[in-house]
XYZ file of N, CA, C and O in Angstrom:
484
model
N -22.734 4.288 7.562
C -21.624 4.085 8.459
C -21.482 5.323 9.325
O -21.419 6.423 8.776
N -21.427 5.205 10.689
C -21.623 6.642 11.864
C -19.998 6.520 12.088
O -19.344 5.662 11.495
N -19.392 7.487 13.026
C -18.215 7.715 13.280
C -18.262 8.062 14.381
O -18.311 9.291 14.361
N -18.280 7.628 15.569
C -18.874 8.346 16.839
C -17.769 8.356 17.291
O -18.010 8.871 18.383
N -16.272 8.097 17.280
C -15.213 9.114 17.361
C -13.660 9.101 16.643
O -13.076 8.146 16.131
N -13.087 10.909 16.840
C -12.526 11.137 15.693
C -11.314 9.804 16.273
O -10.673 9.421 15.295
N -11.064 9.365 17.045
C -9.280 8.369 17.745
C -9.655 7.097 17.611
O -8.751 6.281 17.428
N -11.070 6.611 17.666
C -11.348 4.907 17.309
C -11.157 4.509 15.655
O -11.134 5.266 14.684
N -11.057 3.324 15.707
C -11.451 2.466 14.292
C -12.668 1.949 14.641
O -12.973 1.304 15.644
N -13.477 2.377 13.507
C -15.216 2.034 13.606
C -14.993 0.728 12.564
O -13.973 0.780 11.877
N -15.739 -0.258 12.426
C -16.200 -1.495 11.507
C -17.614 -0.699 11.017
O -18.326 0.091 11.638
N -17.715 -1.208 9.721
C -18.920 -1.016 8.856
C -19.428 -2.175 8.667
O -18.874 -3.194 9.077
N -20.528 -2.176 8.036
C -21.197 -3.076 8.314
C -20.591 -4.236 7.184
O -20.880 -5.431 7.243
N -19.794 -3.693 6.264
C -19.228 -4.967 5.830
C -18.099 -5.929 6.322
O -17.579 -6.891 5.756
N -17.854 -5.301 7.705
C -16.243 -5.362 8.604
C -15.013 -4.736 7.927
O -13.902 -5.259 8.007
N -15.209 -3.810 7.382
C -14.220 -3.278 7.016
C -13.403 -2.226 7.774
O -14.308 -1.495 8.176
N -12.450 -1.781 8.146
C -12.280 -0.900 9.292
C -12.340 0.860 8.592
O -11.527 1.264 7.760
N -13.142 1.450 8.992
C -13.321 2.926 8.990
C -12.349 3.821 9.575
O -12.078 3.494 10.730
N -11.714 4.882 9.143
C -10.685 5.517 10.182
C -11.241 6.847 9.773
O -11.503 7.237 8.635
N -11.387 7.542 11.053
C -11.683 8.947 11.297
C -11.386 10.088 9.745
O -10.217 10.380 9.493
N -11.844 10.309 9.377
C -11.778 11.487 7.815
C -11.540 10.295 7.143
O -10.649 9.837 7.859
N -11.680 9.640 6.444
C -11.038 8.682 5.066
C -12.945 8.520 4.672
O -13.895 8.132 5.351
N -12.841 8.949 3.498
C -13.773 8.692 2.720
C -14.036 7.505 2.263
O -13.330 7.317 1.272
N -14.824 6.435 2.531
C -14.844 4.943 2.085
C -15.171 4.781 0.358
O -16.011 5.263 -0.402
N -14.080 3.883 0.224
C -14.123 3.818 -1.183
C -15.588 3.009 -2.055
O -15.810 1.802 -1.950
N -16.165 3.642 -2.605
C -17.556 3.143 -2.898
C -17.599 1.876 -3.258
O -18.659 1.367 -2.896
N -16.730 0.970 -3.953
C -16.496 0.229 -4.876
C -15.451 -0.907 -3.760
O -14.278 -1.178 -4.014
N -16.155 -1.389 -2.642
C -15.449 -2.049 -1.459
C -14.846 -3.399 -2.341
O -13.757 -3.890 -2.046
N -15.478 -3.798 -3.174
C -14.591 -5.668 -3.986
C -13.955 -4.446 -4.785
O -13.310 -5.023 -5.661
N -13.787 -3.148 -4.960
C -12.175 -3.398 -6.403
C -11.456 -2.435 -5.919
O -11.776 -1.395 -5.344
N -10.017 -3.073 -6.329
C -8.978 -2.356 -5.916
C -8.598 -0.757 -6.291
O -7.831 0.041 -5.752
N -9.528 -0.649 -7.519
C -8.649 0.708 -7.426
C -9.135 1.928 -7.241
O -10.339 2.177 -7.175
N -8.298 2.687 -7.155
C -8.436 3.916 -5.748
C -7.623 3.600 -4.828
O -7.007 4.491 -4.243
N -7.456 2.346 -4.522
C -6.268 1.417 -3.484
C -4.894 1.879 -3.628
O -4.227 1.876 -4.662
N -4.448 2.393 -2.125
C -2.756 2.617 -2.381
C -1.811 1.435 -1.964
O -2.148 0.503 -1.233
N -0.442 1.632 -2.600
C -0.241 -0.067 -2.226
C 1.401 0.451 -1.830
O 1.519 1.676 -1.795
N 2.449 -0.214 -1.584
C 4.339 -0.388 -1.262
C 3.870 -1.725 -1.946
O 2.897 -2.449 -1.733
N 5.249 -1.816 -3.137
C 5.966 -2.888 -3.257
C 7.168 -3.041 -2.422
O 7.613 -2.117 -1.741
N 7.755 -4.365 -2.487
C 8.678 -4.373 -1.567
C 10.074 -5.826 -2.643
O 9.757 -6.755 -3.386
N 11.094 -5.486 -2.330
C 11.777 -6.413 -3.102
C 12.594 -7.559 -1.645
O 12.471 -7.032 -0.539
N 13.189 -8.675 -1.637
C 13.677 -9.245 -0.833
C 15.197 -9.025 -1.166
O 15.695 -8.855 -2.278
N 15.985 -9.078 0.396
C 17.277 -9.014 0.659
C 17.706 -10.103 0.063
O 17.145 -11.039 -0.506
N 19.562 -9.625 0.448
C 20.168 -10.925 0.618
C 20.127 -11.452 1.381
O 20.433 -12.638 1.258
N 19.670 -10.871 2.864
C 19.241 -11.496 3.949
C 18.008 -11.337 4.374
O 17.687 -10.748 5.406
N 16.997 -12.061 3.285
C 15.953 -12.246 3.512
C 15.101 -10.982 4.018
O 13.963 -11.289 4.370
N 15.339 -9.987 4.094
C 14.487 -9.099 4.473
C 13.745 -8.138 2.991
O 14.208 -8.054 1.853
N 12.745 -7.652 3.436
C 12.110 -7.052 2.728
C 12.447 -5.743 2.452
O 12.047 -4.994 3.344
N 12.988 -5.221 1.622
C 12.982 -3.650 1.246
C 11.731 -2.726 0.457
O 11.057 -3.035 -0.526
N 11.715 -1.722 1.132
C 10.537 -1.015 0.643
C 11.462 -0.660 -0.997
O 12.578 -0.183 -1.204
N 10.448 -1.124 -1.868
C 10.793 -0.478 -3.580
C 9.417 0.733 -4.099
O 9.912 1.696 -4.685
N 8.934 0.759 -4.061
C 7.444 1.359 -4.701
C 6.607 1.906 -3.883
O 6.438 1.389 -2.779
N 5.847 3.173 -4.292
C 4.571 3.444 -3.611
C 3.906 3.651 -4.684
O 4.556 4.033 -5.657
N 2.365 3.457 -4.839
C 1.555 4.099 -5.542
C 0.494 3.990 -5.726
O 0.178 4.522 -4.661
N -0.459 3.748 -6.175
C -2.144 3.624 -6.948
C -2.477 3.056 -7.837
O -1.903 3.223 -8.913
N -3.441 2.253 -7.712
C -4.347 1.038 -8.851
C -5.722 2.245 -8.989
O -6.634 2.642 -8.263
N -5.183 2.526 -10.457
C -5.878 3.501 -11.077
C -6.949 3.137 -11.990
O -7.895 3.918 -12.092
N -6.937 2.173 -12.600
C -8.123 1.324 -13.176
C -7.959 -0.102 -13.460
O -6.827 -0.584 -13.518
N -9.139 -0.898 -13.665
C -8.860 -2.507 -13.894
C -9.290 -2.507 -15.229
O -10.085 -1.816 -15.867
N -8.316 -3.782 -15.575
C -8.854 -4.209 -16.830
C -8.713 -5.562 -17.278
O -7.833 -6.349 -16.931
N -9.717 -5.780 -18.131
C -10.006 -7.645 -18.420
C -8.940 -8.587 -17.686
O -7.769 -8.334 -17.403
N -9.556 -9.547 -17.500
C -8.768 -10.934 -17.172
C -7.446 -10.335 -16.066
O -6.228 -10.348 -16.249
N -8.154 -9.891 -15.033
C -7.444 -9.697 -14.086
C -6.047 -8.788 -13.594
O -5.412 -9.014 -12.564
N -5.714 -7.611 -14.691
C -5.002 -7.063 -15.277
C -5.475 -5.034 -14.781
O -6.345 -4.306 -15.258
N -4.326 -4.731 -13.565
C -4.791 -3.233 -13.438
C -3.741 -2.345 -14.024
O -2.634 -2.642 -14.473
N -4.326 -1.213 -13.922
C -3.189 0.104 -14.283
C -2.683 0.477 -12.878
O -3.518 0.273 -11.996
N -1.709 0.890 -12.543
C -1.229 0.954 -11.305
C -0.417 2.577 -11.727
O -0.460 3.005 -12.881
N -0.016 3.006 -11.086
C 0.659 4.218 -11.096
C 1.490 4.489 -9.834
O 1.003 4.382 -8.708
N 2.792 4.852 -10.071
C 3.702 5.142 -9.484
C 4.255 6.137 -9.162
O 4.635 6.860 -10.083
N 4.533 6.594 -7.680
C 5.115 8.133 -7.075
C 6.506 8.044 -6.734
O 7.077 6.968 -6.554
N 7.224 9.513 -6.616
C 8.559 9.570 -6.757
C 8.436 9.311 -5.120
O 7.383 9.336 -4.483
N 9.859 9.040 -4.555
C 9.488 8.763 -3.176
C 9.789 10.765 -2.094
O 9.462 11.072 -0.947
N 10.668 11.794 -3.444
C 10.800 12.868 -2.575
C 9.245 13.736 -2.891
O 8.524 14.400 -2.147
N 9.169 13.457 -4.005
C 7.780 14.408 -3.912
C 6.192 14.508 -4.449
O 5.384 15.335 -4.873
N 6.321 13.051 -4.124
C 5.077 12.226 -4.000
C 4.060 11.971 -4.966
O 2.985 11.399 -4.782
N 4.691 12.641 -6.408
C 3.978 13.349 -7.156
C 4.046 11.656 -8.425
O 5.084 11.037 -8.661
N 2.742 11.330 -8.967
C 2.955 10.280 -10.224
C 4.561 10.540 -10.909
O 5.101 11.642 -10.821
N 5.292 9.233 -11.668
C 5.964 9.208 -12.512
C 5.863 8.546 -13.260
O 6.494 8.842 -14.274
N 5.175 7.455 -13.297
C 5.383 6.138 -13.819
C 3.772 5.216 -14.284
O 3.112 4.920 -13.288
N 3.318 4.897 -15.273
C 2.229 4.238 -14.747
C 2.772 2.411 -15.365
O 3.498 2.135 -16.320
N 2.092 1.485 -14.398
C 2.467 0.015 -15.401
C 1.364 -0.825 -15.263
O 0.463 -0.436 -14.521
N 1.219 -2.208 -15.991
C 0.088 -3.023 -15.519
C 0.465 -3.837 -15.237
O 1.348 -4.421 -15.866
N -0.201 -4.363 -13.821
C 0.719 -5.930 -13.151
C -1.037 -6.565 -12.654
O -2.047 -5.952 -12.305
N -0.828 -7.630 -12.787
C -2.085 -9.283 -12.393
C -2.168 -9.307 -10.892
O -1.271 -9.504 -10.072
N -3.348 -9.081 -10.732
C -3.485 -9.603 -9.600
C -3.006 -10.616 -8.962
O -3.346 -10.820 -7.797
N -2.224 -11.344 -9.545
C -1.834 -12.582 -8.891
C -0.624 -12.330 -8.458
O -0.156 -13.168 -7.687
N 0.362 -10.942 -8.871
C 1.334 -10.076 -8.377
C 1.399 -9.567 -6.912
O 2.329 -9.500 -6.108
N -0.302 -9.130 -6.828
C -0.641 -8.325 -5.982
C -0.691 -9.149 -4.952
O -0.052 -8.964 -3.916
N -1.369 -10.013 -5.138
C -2.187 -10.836 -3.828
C -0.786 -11.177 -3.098
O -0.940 -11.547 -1.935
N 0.275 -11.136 -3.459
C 1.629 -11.924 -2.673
C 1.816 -10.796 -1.634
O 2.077 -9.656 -2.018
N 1.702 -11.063 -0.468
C 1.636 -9.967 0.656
C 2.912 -10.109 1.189
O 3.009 -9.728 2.355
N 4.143 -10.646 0.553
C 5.325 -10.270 1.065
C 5.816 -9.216 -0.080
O 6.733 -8.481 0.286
N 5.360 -9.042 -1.362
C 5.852 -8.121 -2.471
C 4.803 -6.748 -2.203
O 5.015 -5.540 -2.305
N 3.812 -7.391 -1.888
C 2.280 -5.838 -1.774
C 1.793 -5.796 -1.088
O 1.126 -6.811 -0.890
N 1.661 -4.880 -0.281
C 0.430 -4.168 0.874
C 0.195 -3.360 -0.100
O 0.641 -2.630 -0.985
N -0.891 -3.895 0.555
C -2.382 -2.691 -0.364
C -3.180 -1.606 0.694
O -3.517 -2.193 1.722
N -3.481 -0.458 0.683
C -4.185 -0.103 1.611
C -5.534 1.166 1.047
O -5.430 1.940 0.095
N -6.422 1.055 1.757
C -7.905 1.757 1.716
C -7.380 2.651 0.641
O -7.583 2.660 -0.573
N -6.414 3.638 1.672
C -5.993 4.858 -0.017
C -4.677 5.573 0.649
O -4.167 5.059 1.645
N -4.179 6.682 0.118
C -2.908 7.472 -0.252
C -3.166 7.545 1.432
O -2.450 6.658 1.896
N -3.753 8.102 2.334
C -3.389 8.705 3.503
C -2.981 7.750 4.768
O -2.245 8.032 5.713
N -3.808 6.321 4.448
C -3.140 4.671 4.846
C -2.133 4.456 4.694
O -1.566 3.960 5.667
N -1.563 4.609 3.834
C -0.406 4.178 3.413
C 0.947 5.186 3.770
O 2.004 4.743 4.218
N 0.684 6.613 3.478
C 1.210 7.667 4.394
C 1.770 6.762 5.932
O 2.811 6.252 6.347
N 0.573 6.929 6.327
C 0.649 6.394 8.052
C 1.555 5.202 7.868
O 2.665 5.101 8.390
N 1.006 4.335 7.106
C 2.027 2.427 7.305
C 3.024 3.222 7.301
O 3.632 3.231 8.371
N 3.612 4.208 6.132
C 5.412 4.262 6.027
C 5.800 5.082 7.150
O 7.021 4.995 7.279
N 5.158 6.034 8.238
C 5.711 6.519 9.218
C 5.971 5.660 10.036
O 6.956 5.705 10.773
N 5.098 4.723 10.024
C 5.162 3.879 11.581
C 6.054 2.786 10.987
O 6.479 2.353 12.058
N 6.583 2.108 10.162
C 6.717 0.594 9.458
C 8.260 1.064 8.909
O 9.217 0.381 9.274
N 8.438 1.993 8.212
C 9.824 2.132 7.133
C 10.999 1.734 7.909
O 11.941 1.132 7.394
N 10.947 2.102 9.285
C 12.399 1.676 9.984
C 12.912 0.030 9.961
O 14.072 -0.380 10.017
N 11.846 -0.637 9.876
C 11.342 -1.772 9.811
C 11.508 -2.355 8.395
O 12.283 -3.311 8.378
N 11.108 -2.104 7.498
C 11.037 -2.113 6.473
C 12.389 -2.007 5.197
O 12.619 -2.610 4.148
N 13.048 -0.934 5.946
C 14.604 -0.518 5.065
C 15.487 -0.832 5.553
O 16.531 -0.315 5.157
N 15.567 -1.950 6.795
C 16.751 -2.622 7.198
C 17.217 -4.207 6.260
O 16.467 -5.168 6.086
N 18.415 -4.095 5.858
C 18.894 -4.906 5.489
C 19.540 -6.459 6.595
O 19.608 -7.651 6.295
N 19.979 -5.604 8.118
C 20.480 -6.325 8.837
C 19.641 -6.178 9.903
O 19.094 -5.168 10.346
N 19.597 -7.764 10.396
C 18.259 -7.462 11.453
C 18.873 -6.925 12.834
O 20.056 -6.978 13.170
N 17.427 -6.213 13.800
C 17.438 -5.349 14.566
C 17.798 -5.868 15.726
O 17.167 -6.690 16.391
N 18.909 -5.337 15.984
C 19.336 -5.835 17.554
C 19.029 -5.240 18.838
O 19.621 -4.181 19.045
N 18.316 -5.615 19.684
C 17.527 -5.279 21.039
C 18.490 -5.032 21.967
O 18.176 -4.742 23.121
């Protein structure tokens, strides 16, 4: 995979998108190494950011270790195991490449994300 520059998103040859410094995770079918946000639903239907953290290893019958960061100082607290079939629900989990993806989603996304009442234009 070449990088011919540091401001584009390059595709690899598996179509996966490449971003400038991110080390591609060797192991492209498994999740972990993967950083992910859970998210819980409002009373008005909106999504609140609950969780950040890392799928730290898999195990049998569809079953990972996940690990959890404090949100002031980023540091593990928590580890639990939740099913992929948890995961795959993309209104509860975004999953992303790794820790510095996911960095970026919550700069650009959280305003978005931690509203309870929707955004008036």
């Amino acid at each position: 995979m070449s990088m011919k520059s540091r401001t584009t998103v390059q595709k690899s040859a598996d179509g996966m998108a490449s971003y400038p410094g991110n080390i591609p995770n060797p192991k492209r079918n498994s999740l972990v190494g993967r950083a992910f946000h859970t998210f819980t639903e409002t009373e008005h239907n909106k999504h609140r950011l609950q969780y950040q953290g890392q799928i730290t290893d898999q195990l049998p019958d569809g079953y990972y270790v996940v690990e959890f960061f404090d949100w002031l100082t980023g540091y593990p607290t928590w580890s639990g195991i939740v099913h992929i079939s948890d995961m795959a629900d993309t209104r509860k989990w975004h999953i992303y490449d790794d820790i510095e993806h996911m960095a970026t989603a919550y700069k650009i996304h959280h305003r978005n994300w931690e509203r309870d009442e929707p955004v008036s234009e």
